[in-house]
Short mmCIF file of C-alpha atoms in Angstrom, two decimals:
data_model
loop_
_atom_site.label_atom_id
_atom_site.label_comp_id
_atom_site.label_asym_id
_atom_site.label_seq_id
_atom_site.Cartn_x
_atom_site.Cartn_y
_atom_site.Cartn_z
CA UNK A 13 -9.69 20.34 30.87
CA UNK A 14 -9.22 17.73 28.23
CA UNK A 15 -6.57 15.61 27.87
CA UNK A 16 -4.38 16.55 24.74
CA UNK A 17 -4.65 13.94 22.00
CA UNK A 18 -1.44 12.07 21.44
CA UNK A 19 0.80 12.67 18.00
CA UNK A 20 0.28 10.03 15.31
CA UNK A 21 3.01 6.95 14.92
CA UNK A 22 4.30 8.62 11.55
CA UNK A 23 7.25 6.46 10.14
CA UNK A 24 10.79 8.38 10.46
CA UNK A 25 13.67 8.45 7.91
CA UNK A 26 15.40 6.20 9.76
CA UNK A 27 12.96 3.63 9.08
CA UNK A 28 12.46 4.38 5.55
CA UNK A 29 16.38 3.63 4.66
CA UNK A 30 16.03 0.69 6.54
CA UNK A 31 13.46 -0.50 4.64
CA UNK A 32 14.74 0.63 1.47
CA UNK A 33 17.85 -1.37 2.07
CA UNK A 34 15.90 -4.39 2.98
CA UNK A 35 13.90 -3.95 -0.62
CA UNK A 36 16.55 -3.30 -2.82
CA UNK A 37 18.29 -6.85 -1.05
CA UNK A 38 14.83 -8.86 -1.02
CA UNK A 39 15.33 -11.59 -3.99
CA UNK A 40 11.25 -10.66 -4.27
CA UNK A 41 11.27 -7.55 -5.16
CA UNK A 42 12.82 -5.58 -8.64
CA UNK A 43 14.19 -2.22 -9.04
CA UNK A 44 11.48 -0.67 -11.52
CA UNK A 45 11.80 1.84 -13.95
CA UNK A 46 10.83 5.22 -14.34
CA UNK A 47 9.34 5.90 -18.00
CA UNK A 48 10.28 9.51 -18.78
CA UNK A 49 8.03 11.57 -21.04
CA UNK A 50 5.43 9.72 -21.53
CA UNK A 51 2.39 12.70 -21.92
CA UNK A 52 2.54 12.03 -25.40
CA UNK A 53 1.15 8.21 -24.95
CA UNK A 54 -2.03 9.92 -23.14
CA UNK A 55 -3.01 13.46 -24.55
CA UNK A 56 -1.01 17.00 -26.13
CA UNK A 57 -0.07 18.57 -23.37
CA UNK A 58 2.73 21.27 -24.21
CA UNK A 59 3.49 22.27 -20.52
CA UNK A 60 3.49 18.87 -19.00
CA UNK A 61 6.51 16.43 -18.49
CA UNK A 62 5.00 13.00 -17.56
CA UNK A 63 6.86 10.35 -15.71
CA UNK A 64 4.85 6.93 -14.93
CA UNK A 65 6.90 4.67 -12.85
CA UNK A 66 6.34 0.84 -13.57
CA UNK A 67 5.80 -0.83 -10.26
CA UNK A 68 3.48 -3.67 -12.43
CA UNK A 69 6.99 -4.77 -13.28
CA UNK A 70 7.17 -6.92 -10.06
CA UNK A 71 7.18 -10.72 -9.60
CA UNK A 72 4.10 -10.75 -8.79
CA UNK A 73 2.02 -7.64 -10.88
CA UNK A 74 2.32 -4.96 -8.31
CA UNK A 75 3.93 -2.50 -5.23
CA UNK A 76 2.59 -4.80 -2.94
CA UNK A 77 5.70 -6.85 -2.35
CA UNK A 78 8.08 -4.15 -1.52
CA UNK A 79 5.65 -3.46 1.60
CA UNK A 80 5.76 -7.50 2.62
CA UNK A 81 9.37 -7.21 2.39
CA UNK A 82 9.71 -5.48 4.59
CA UNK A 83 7.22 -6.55 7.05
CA UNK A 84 8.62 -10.39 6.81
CA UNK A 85 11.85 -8.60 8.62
CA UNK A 86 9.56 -7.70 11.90
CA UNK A 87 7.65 -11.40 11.67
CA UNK A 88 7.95 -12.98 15.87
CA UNK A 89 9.91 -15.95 16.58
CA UNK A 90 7.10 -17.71 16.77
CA UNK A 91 6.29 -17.19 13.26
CA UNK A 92 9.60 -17.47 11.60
CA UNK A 93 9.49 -21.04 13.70
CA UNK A 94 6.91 -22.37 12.22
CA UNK A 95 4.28 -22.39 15.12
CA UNK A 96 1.93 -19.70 14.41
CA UNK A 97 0.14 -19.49 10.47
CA UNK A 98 0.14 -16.07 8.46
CA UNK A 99 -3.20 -14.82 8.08
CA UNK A 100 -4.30 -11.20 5.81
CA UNK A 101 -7.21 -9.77 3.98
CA UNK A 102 -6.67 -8.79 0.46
CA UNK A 103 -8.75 -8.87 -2.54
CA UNK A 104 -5.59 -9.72 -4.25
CA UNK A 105 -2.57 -7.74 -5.30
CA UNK A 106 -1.16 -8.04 -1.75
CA UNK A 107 -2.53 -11.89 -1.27
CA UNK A 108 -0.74 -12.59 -4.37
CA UNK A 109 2.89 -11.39 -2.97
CA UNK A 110 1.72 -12.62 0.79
CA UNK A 111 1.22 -15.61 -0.64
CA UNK A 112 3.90 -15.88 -3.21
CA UNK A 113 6.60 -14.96 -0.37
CA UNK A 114 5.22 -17.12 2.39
CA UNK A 115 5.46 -20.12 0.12
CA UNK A 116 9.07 -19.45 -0.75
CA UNK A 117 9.76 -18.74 3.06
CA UNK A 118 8.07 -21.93 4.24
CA UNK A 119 4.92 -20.29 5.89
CA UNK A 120 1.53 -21.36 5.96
CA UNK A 121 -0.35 -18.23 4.68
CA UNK A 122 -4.26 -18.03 4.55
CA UNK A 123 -6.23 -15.06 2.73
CA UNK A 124 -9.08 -13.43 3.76
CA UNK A 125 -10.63 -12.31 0.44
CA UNK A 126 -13.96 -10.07 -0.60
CA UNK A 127 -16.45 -11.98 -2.68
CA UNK A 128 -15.95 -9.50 -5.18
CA UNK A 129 -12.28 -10.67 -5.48
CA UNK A 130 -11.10 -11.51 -9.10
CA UNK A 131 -11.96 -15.53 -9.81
CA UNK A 132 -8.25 -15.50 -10.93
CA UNK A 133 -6.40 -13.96 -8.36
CA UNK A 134 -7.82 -16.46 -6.25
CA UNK A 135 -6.60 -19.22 -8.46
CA UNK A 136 -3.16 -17.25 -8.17
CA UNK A 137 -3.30 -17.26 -4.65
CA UNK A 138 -3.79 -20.88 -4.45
CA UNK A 139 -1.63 -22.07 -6.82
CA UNK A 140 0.74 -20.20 -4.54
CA UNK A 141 -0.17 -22.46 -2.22
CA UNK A 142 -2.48 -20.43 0.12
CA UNK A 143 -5.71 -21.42 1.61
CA UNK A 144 -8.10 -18.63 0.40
CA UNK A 145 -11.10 -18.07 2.16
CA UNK A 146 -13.48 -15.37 0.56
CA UNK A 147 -16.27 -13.24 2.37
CA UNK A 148 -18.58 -10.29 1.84
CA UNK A 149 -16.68 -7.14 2.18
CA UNK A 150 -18.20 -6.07 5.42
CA UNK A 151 -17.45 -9.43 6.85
CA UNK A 152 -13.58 -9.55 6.12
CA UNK A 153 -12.36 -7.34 9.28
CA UNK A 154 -14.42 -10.06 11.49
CA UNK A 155 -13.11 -13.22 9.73
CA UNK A 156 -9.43 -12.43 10.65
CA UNK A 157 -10.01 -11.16 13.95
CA UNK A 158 -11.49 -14.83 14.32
CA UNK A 159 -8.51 -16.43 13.37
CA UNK A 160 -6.24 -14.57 15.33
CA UNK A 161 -8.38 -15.44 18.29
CA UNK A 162 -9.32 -19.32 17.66
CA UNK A 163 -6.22 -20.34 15.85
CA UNK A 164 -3.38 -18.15 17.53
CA UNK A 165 -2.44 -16.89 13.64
CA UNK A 166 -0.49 -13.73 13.26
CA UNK A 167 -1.56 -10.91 11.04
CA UNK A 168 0.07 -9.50 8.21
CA UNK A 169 -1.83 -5.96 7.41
CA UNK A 170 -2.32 -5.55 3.87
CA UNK A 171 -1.96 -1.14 4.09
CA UNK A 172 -2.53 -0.03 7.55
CA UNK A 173 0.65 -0.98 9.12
CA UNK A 174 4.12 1.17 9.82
CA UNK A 175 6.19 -1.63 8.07
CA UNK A 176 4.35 -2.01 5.12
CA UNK A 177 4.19 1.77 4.81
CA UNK A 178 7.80 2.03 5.21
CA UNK A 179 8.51 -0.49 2.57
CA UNK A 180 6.45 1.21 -0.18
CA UNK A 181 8.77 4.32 0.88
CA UNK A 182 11.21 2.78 -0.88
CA UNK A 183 9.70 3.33 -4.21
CA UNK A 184 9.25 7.31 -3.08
CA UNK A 185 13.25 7.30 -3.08
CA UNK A 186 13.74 5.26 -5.85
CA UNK A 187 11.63 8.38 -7.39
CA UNK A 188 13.73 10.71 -6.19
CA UNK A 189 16.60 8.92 -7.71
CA UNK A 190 15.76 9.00 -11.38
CA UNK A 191 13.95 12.37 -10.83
CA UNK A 192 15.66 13.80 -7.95
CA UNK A 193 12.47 17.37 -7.94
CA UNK A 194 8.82 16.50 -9.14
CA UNK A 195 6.73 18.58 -9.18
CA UNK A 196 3.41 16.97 -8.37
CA UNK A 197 3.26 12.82 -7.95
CA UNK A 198 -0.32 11.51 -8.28
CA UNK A 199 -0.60 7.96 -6.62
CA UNK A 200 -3.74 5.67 -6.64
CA UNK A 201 -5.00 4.41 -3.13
CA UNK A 202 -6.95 1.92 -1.93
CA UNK A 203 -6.22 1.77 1.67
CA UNK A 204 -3.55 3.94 1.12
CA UNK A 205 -0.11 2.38 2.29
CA UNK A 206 1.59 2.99 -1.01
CA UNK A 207 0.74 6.60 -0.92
CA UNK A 208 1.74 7.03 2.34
CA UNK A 209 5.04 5.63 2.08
CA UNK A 210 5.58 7.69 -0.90
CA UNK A 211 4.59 10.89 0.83
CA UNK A 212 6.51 10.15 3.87
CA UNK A 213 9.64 9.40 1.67
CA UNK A 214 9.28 12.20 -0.69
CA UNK A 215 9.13 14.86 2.20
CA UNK A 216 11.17 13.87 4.59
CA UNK A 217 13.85 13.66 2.49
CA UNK A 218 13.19 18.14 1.88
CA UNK A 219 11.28 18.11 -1.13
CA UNK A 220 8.61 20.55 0.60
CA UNK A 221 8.13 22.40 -2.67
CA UNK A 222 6.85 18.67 -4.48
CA UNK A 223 2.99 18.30 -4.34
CA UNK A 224 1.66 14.61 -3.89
CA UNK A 225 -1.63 13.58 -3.81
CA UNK A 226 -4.34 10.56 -3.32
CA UNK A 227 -6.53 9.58 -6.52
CA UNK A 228 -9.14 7.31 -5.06
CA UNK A 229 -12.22 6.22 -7.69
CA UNK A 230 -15.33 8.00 -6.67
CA UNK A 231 -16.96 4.74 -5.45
CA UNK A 232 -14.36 3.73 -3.58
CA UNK A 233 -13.37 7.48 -1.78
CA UNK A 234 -12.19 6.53 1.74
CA UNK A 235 -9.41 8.72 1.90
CA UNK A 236 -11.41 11.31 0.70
CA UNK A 237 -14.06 10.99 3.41
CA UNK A 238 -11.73 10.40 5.68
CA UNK A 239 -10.62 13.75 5.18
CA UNK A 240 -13.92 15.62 4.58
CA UNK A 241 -14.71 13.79 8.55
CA UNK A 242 -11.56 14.17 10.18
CA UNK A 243 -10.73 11.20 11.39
CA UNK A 244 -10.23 7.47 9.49
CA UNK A 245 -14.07 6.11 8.37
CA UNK A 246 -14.55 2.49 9.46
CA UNK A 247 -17.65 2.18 7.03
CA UNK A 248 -19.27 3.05 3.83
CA UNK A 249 -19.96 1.46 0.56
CA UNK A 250 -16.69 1.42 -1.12
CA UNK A 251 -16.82 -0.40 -4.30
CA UNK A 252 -14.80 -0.10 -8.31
CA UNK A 253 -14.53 -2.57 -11.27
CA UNK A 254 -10.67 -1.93 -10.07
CA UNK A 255 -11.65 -4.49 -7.05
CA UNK A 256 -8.18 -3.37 -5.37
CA UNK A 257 -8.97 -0.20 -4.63
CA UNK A 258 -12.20 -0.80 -2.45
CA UNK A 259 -11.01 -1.70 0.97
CA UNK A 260 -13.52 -2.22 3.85
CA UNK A 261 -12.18 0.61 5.70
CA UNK A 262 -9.57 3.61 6.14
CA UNK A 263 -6.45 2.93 8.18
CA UNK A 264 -5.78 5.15 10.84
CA UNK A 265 -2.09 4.96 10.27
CA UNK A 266 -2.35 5.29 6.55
CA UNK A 267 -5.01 8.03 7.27
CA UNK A 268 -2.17 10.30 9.49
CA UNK A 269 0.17 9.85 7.03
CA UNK A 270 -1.59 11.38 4.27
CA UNK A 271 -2.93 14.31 6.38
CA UNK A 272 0.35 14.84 7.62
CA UNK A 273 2.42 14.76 3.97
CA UNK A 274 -0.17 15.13 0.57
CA UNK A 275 -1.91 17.88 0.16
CA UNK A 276 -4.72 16.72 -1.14
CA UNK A 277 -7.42 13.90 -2.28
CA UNK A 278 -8.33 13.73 -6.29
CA UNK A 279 -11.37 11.89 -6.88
CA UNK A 280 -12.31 12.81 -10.78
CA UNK A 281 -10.54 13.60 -13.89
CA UNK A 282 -11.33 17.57 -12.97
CA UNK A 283 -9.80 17.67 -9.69
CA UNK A 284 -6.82 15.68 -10.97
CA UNK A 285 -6.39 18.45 -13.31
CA UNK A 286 -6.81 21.53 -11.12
CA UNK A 287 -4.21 19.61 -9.01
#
């Protein structure tokens, strides 16, 4: 008889108000707004309320550094010492804020980057003062593994991790706060930690009835693969002119977390809009 397969590491409210408080107390990160109304900026629709909230607002252009917020709190001793180097991949909204925070905390922080990465976010990275290595897609899973190994450095995940995921929860609350029952929230993914700590917020604080789902470019459809196979796909070729959005692979933990809380994957304008 097989063995039963063991229940997903989901992240639990508990977690999620920790995080929150540790985001709305980080001197990184900014409470952003929620723009009410907005349809009217897009297209006529009569029946439709629109609410974008403005997460570009941050120190550094996106979500991302509510998520490394959070995971700074969980960093080793050895780390917050001094004797072991950060090390991530990122194409480079989250290498931005990675790098942005380790320089104002003191640590050494290199990048892992995709070819395909931006020419300026690189620069941005740098002049934050990382060291910025860049590699073909396929390659960038293999170049941090070999720094972990040969240089001892500890790594910072830049989606598929519980404390990142729990940090980006705290913009699901702060949702809930200016709009306390939505109806449906559409969020983009890319390796999907911001709409998995979304989700996870959104629901487990009762709002069953809300609908949430994944908008992935066709190109770039992990998530949606990952849920047509059943399981998180570790290859295909991902790729958008929105470079942030084509990660190498689907996380397993971000993976569980959407099949557990959205109810679905929208990967073109017409699916959106059935949704």
């Amino acid at each position: 008889m097989a063995a039963e397969e063991a229940a997903p590491e989901l992240v639990t409210m508990e977690q999620i108000q920790t995080a929150y408080e540790v985001v709305q107390s980080s001197p990184f990160c900014v409470r952003t707004p929620l723009l009410k109304q907005v349809e009217g900026r897009f297209y006529e629709h009569p029946k439709l309320s629109l609410y974008l909230k403005l997460e570009n607002h941050q120190i550094t252009g996106s979500f991302k550094v509510k998520g490394i917020a959070n995971q700074l709190k969980h960093l080793p001793a050895d780390v917050r010492d001094g004797k072991r180097d950060l090390v991530t991949m990122s194409a480079g909204n989250y290498g931005k804020a990675f790098a942005y925070t380790s320089r104002e905390l003191g640590y050494k922080a290199h990048v892992m980057a995709p070819k395909a990465a931006p020419s300026d976010r690189i620069t941005i990275m740098e002049g934050y003062g990382a060291t910025v290595e860049t590699y073909p897609t396929a390659d960038l899973v293999a170049a941090v593994d070999d720094h972990v190994r040969e240089h001892g450095m500890y790594y910072l995940h830049s989606f598929d991790d519980l404390n990142i995921i729990a940090g980006h929860a705290s913009i699901g609350l702060e949702i809930l706060e200016d709009l306390p029952d939505p109806d449906v929230i559409a969020v983009c993914c890319g390796g999907g930690g911001l709409v998995s700590g979304i989700a996870a917020a959104v629901k487990l604080s009762g709002r069953k009835e809300t609908r949430i789902y994944c908008v992935e470019p066709e190109t770039a459809n992990s998530m949606d693969l990952s849920f047509k196979a059943g399981k998180a796909v570790k290859e295909g070729n991902f790729h958008s002119i929105a470079t942030g959005l084509s990660p190498p692979c689907a996380g397993e933990h971000t993976y569980n977390h959407c099949k557990h809380f959205i109810e679905g994957v929208c990967c073109s304008a017409n699916v959106c809009s059935r949704a």
